[in-house]
């Protein structure tokens, strides 16, 4: 793996008696796109603010290139932030907003205008320098906020839900642009979102948080295919979670049937949660499937149909390309590689 | 029925109200251009009193004193009030509420109570009554107005603005000077204008907190009323002050209308820009 850039060690934050960040340890590498993903209020912004230096840490350490970051004031850290509501300076025009950091560094005029022009072109806002901030749309303001941060050539860019105020189409465009920008700049992006799809699309690595704790860290594929617990499984993508019992020898029992699986780090007889993604079921005739169910509902979703199937008293979500009829009894088949077991939490 | 009667009365009522409110001002305006120096007879039109405002020594001193105190009080109370507002804004909601209440008490206190209590405080401190005490008093009663006009501006700012300045390399001090203060400029100007008008037309508090012969215009006027040496130049000055106050109030109002309009215009503009950029 690449070089370690930031290291969080047992990072903790309390507001009065409210424990908001709970002993988080995390290594962040150079040139990595890492996403903090979690529901509202789980402490994502607070973690970013501690890395940026806007919030005192209650306990733990933050190291930046091996040095204790907490001893360096916010204005001297080689880190820049794109704020959730952009926090652009309303009294300055687009050019001056972007040049703000460079002026503070006392660079000469020609270098400033050079770098501002380059970052304006990077965010596709050439010719917008003289505009006032208030005369920009949300998407344009978002680009100015990005430009204002990257123009300083930080080693780390912190982005706090930068796309949450944009409409769907624009948001998807910006996801690719931001990802692209990270490749071009070759710097570390720490991206915060509560949108799992955004996290899966953009990240090299995802950190799933809940109630101030890290639940899982891993590549988008890992987190999607092998969620560690019920919370992660249901937060990331749609999934069916079925209670089962591990029978040893890579066999699991659920719905009164035995299935082969590939996970084996469980005790024989241990209760487990079985995760099966809706797209991993195969709809077959009753005789061929180990699971039998009755189709309770069908919704057309464009590419596929989403079935709601009642099996053994549990609702299963199933995605399929060919649609049965409501009320049909169907069989369901699952490949052993698609059966994922989790510890019961 | 009643509603109808009330509706019919609207215009006459409005006219009467305005007449009652502005009648004294109009009378003073008329007296300020009256050739006779007695108030009971109008003997023709003249600008004479306006030119004489500065020719009577005691009146001239009083006016200069008024303006000196007003300008100094405005500058100092605007600076302090702005800093206080920034401080209050940074507090937690509960503490903020309490401090705001403290800020508002001097606003609703009767002038005579404020004046008297300041006089007692100053004499406890063995201060020499005169320009310093009057200036201190004016600063004291102007600050709450500045705070009240700056705070809403601060509240409307993105709370991350300060952090954005730090993020880009400002020290905490330069973040306030370079970002926060420019962003709340219009609130500060409004506060300063209010402080200035409050100061030039104050009588009661000034009367209690001055001494050793230092008088501003209102005190001078009070001392002269009904005496033979009373000069109609006072009416002229009064009319000027009314006009100045009027202009300042207009300025504040026009400013607030403009900024509202600006926002609406901008919104329109930006939606146009949107269409062009994303369709092209
Ligand atoms: N300054 C503060 N004082 C007290 N409590 C705070 C403060 N800032 C945040 N909190 C609390 O800390 C918790 C986590 O807040 P944080 O803003 O980090 O959440 P988040 O994960 O960013 O949520 P969101 O997705 O809604 O932005 C919340 O319960 C919030 O109420
Ligand atoms: Mg947040």
PDB file of C-alpha atoms in Angstrom, chain A residues 193-322:
ATOM      1  CA  UNK A 193     -21.518  11.565   2.680  1.00  0.00           C
ATOM      2  CA  UNK A 194     -24.587   9.806   3.952  1.00  0.00           C
ATOM      3  CA  UNK A 195     -25.440   8.608   0.454  1.00  0.00           C
ATOM      4  CA  UNK A 196     -24.267   5.013   0.030  1.00  0.00           C
ATOM      5  CA  UNK A 197     -24.497   5.105  -3.737  1.00  0.00           C
ATOM      6  CA  UNK A 198     -22.260   8.152  -3.869  1.00  0.00           C
ATOM      7  CA  UNK A 199     -19.786   6.394  -1.599  1.00  0.00           C
ATOM      8  CA  UNK A 200     -19.760   3.241  -3.726  1.00  0.00           C
ATOM      9  CA  UNK A 201     -19.284   5.194  -6.964  1.00  0.00           C
ATOM     10  CA  UNK A 202     -16.496   7.487  -5.864  1.00  0.00           C
ATOM     11  CA  UNK A 203     -14.344   5.846  -3.224  1.00  0.00           C
ATOM     12  CA  UNK A 204     -11.169   3.835  -3.119  1.00  0.00           C
ATOM     13  CA  UNK A 205     -11.998   3.032   0.447  1.00  0.00           C
ATOM     14  CA  UNK A 206     -15.158   3.393   2.503  1.00  0.00           C
ATOM     15  CA  UNK A 207     -15.359   3.849   6.251  1.00  0.00           C
ATOM     16  CA  UNK A 208     -18.820   3.027   7.564  1.00  0.00           C
ATOM     17  CA  UNK A 209     -19.669   4.880  10.742  1.00  0.00           C
ATOM     18  CA  UNK A 210     -22.537   4.738  13.164  1.00  0.00           C
ATOM     19  CA  UNK A 211     -22.965   6.524  16.472  1.00  0.00           C
ATOM     20  CA  UNK A 212     -19.386   7.720  16.452  1.00  0.00           C
ATOM     21  CA  UNK A 213     -17.843   4.293  15.886  1.00  0.00           C
ATOM     22  CA  UNK A 214     -16.258   2.691  12.839  1.00  0.00           C
ATOM     23  CA  UNK A 215     -18.224  -0.379  11.861  1.00  0.00           C
ATOM     24  CA  UNK A 216     -16.298  -1.399   8.781  1.00  0.00           C
ATOM     25  CA  UNK A 217     -13.478  -0.198   6.558  1.00  0.00           C
ATOM     26  CA  UNK A 218     -12.839  -1.555   3.126  1.00  0.00           C
ATOM     27  CA  UNK A 219     -13.085  -1.187  -0.634  1.00  0.00           C
ATOM     28  CA  UNK A 220     -16.563  -0.512  -2.039  1.00  0.00           C
ATOM     29  CA  UNK A 221     -16.739  -4.151  -3.186  1.00  0.00           C
ATOM     30  CA  UNK A 222     -15.810  -5.465   0.262  1.00  0.00           C
ATOM     31  CA  UNK A 223     -18.294  -3.314   2.050  1.00  0.00           C
ATOM     32  CA  UNK A 224     -21.039  -4.177  -0.405  1.00  0.00           C
ATOM     33  CA  UNK A 225     -20.384  -7.890  -0.693  1.00  0.00           C
ATOM     34  CA  UNK A 226     -19.213  -8.629   2.791  1.00  0.00           C
ATOM     35  CA  UNK A 227     -20.925  -6.338   5.248  1.00  0.00           C
ATOM     36  CA  UNK A 228     -19.851  -7.129   8.796  1.00  0.00           C
ATOM     37  CA  UNK A 229     -23.218  -6.727  10.420  1.00  0.00           C
ATOM     38  CA  UNK A 230     -26.880  -6.059   9.971  1.00  0.00           C
ATOM     39  CA  UNK A 231     -26.417  -2.275  10.131  1.00  0.00           C
ATOM     40  CA  UNK A 232     -23.839  -2.137   7.348  1.00  0.00           C
ATOM     41  CA  UNK A 233     -25.773  -4.594   5.222  1.00  0.00           C
ATOM     42  CA  UNK A 234     -28.971  -2.625   5.379  1.00  0.00           C
ATOM     43  CA  UNK A 235     -27.288   0.777   5.147  1.00  0.00           C
ATOM     44  CA  UNK A 236     -25.351  -0.102   2.014  1.00  0.00           C
ATOM     45  CA  UNK A 237     -27.648  -1.181  -0.749  1.00  0.00           C
ATOM     46  CA  UNK A 238     -30.784  -3.238  -0.412  1.00  0.00           C
ATOM     47  CA  UNK A 239     -30.392  -6.583   1.217  1.00  0.00           C
ATOM     48  CA  UNK A 240     -32.294  -9.493   2.671  1.00  0.00           C
ATOM     49  CA  UNK A 241     -31.163 -10.461   6.137  1.00  0.00           C
ATOM     50  CA  UNK A 242     -32.305 -13.913   7.228  1.00  0.00           C
ATOM     51  CA  UNK A 243     -31.625 -15.503  10.612  1.00  0.00           C
ATOM     52  CA  UNK A 244     -29.773 -18.816  10.316  1.00  0.00           C
ATOM     53  CA  UNK A 245     -27.541 -21.312  12.096  1.00  0.00           C
ATOM     54  CA  UNK A 246     -24.008 -22.257  11.083  1.00  0.00           C
ATOM     55  CA  UNK A 247     -23.739 -26.029  10.838  1.00  0.00           C
ATOM     56  CA  UNK A 248     -19.995 -26.270  10.403  1.00  0.00           C
ATOM     57  CA  UNK A 249     -18.043 -27.259   7.278  1.00  0.00           C
ATOM     58  CA  UNK A 250     -19.233 -24.266   5.261  1.00  0.00           C
ATOM     59  CA  UNK A 251     -22.871 -25.180   5.562  1.00  0.00           C
ATOM     60  CA  UNK A 252     -25.558 -22.872   6.856  1.00  0.00           C
ATOM     61  CA  UNK A 253     -29.158 -23.627   7.674  1.00  0.00           C
ATOM     62  CA  UNK A 254     -31.979 -21.178   7.124  1.00  0.00           C
ATOM     63  CA  UNK A 255     -35.586 -21.413   5.983  1.00  0.00           C
ATOM     64  CA  UNK A 256     -35.448 -25.048   7.185  1.00  0.00           C
ATOM     65  CA  UNK A 257     -32.956 -25.963   4.457  1.00  0.00           C
ATOM     66  CA  UNK A 258     -29.187 -26.397   4.295  1.00  0.00           C
ATOM     67  CA  UNK A 259     -27.060 -24.319   1.956  1.00  0.00           C
ATOM     68  CA  UNK A 260     -23.411 -24.429   1.027  1.00  0.00           C
ATOM     69  CA  UNK A 261     -21.570 -21.196   1.677  1.00  0.00           C
ATOM     70  CA  UNK A 262     -18.015 -19.870   1.601  1.00  0.00           C
ATOM     71  CA  UNK A 263     -17.670 -18.285   5.048  1.00  0.00           C
ATOM     72  CA  UNK A 264     -16.207 -20.462   7.745  1.00  0.00           C
ATOM     73  CA  UNK A 265     -15.146 -18.279  10.691  1.00  0.00           C
ATOM     74  CA  UNK A 266     -18.066 -19.340  12.880  1.00  0.00           C
ATOM     75  CA  UNK A 267     -18.598 -21.916  15.600  1.00  0.00           C
ATOM     76  CA  UNK A 268     -20.704 -24.935  14.714  1.00  0.00           C
ATOM     77  CA  UNK A 269     -24.227 -24.278  15.964  1.00  0.00           C
ATOM     78  CA  UNK A 270     -23.674 -20.504  16.174  1.00  0.00           C
ATOM     79  CA  UNK A 271     -26.550 -18.210  15.263  1.00  0.00           C
ATOM     80  CA  UNK A 272     -25.719 -16.080  12.225  1.00  0.00           C
ATOM     81  CA  UNK A 273     -27.350 -13.441  10.024  1.00  0.00           C
ATOM     82  CA  UNK A 274     -27.435 -14.479   6.380  1.00  0.00           C
ATOM     83  CA  UNK A 275     -27.234 -11.662   3.817  1.00  0.00           C
ATOM     84  CA  UNK A 276     -28.471 -12.160   0.290  1.00  0.00           C
ATOM     85  CA  UNK A 277     -28.649  -9.212  -2.113  1.00  0.00           C
ATOM     86  CA  UNK A 278     -31.899  -8.950  -4.124  1.00  0.00           C
ATOM     87  CA  UNK A 279     -30.054  -9.378  -7.433  1.00  0.00           C
ATOM     88  CA  UNK A 280     -28.423 -12.642  -6.262  1.00  0.00           C
ATOM     89  CA  UNK A 281     -31.614 -14.691  -6.211  1.00  0.00           C
ATOM     90  CA  UNK A 282     -32.575 -16.676  -9.241  1.00  0.00           C
ATOM     91  CA  UNK A 283     -36.273 -17.207  -9.857  1.00  0.00           C
ATOM     92  CA  UNK A 284     -36.939 -20.847 -10.847  1.00  0.00           C
ATOM     93  CA  UNK A 285     -39.794 -23.328 -10.837  1.00  0.00           C
ATOM     94  CA  UNK A 286     -40.759 -24.582  -7.404  1.00  0.00           C
ATOM     95  CA  UNK A 287     -39.084 -27.989  -7.802  1.00  0.00           C
ATOM     96  CA  UNK A 288     -35.690 -26.466  -8.579  1.00  0.00           C
ATOM     97  CA  UNK A 289     -35.451 -23.965  -5.727  1.00  0.00           C
ATOM     98  CA  UNK A 290     -34.527 -24.677  -2.124  1.00  0.00           C
ATOM     99  CA  UNK A 291     -36.628 -21.709  -1.112  1.00  0.00           C
ATOM    100  CA  UNK A 292     -40.297 -21.525  -1.956  1.00  0.00           C
ATOM    101  CA  UNK A 293     -42.312 -18.343  -1.758  1.00  0.00           C
ATOM    102  CA  UNK A 294     -45.432 -16.576  -2.890  1.00  0.00           C
ATOM    103  CA  UNK A 295     -45.159 -13.402  -4.972  1.00  0.00           C
ATOM    104  CA  UNK A 296     -46.884 -10.672  -2.977  1.00  0.00           C
ATOM    105  CA  UNK A 297     -46.031  -7.644  -5.045  1.00  0.00           C
ATOM    106  CA  UNK A 298     -44.296  -6.643  -8.277  1.00  0.00           C
ATOM    107  CA  UNK A 299     -42.832  -3.250  -9.142  1.00  0.00           C
ATOM    108  CA  UNK A 300     -41.321  -2.471 -12.539  1.00  0.00           C
ATOM    109  CA  UNK A 301     -38.000  -0.644 -12.059  1.00  0.00           C
ATOM    110  CA  UNK A 302     -36.892  -0.031 -15.626  1.00  0.00           C
ATOM    111  CA  UNK A 303     -34.210  -2.631 -16.210  1.00  0.00           C
ATOM    112  CA  UNK A 304     -35.605  -5.183 -13.781  1.00  0.00           C
ATOM    113  CA  UNK A 305     -38.666  -6.101 -11.776  1.00  0.00           C
ATOM    114  CA  UNK A 306     -38.612  -5.901  -8.032  1.00  0.00           C
ATOM    115  CA  UNK A 307     -40.582  -8.720  -6.430  1.00  0.00           C
ATOM    116  CA  UNK A 308     -41.724  -8.923  -2.893  1.00  0.00           C
ATOM    117  CA  UNK A 309     -41.785 -12.632  -2.054  1.00  0.00           C
ATOM    118  CA  UNK A 310     -43.208 -14.124   1.144  1.00  0.00           C
ATOM    119  CA  UNK A 311     -41.093 -17.129   2.144  1.00  0.00           C
ATOM    120  CA  UNK A 312     -41.294 -18.871   5.507  1.00  0.00           C
ATOM    121  CA  UNK A 313     -43.088 -15.864   6.957  1.00  0.00           C
ATOM    122  CA  UNK A 314     -40.374 -13.402   5.881  1.00  0.00           C
ATOM    123  CA  UNK A 315     -40.515 -10.807   3.134  1.00  0.00           C
ATOM    124  CA  UNK A 316     -37.729 -11.129   0.584  1.00  0.00           C
ATOM    125  CA  UNK A 317     -36.830  -8.516  -2.010  1.00  0.00           C
ATOM    126  CA  UNK A 318     -35.913 -10.180  -5.305  1.00  0.00           C
ATOM    127  CA  UNK A 319     -34.718  -8.542  -8.515  1.00  0.00           C
ATOM    128  CA  UNK A 320     -35.447 -10.412 -11.698  1.00  0.00           C
ATOM    129  CA  UNK A 321     -35.625  -9.752 -15.415  1.00  0.00           C
ATOM    130  CA  UNK A 322     -38.717 -11.841 -16.164  1.00  0.00           C
TER     131      UNK A 322
END
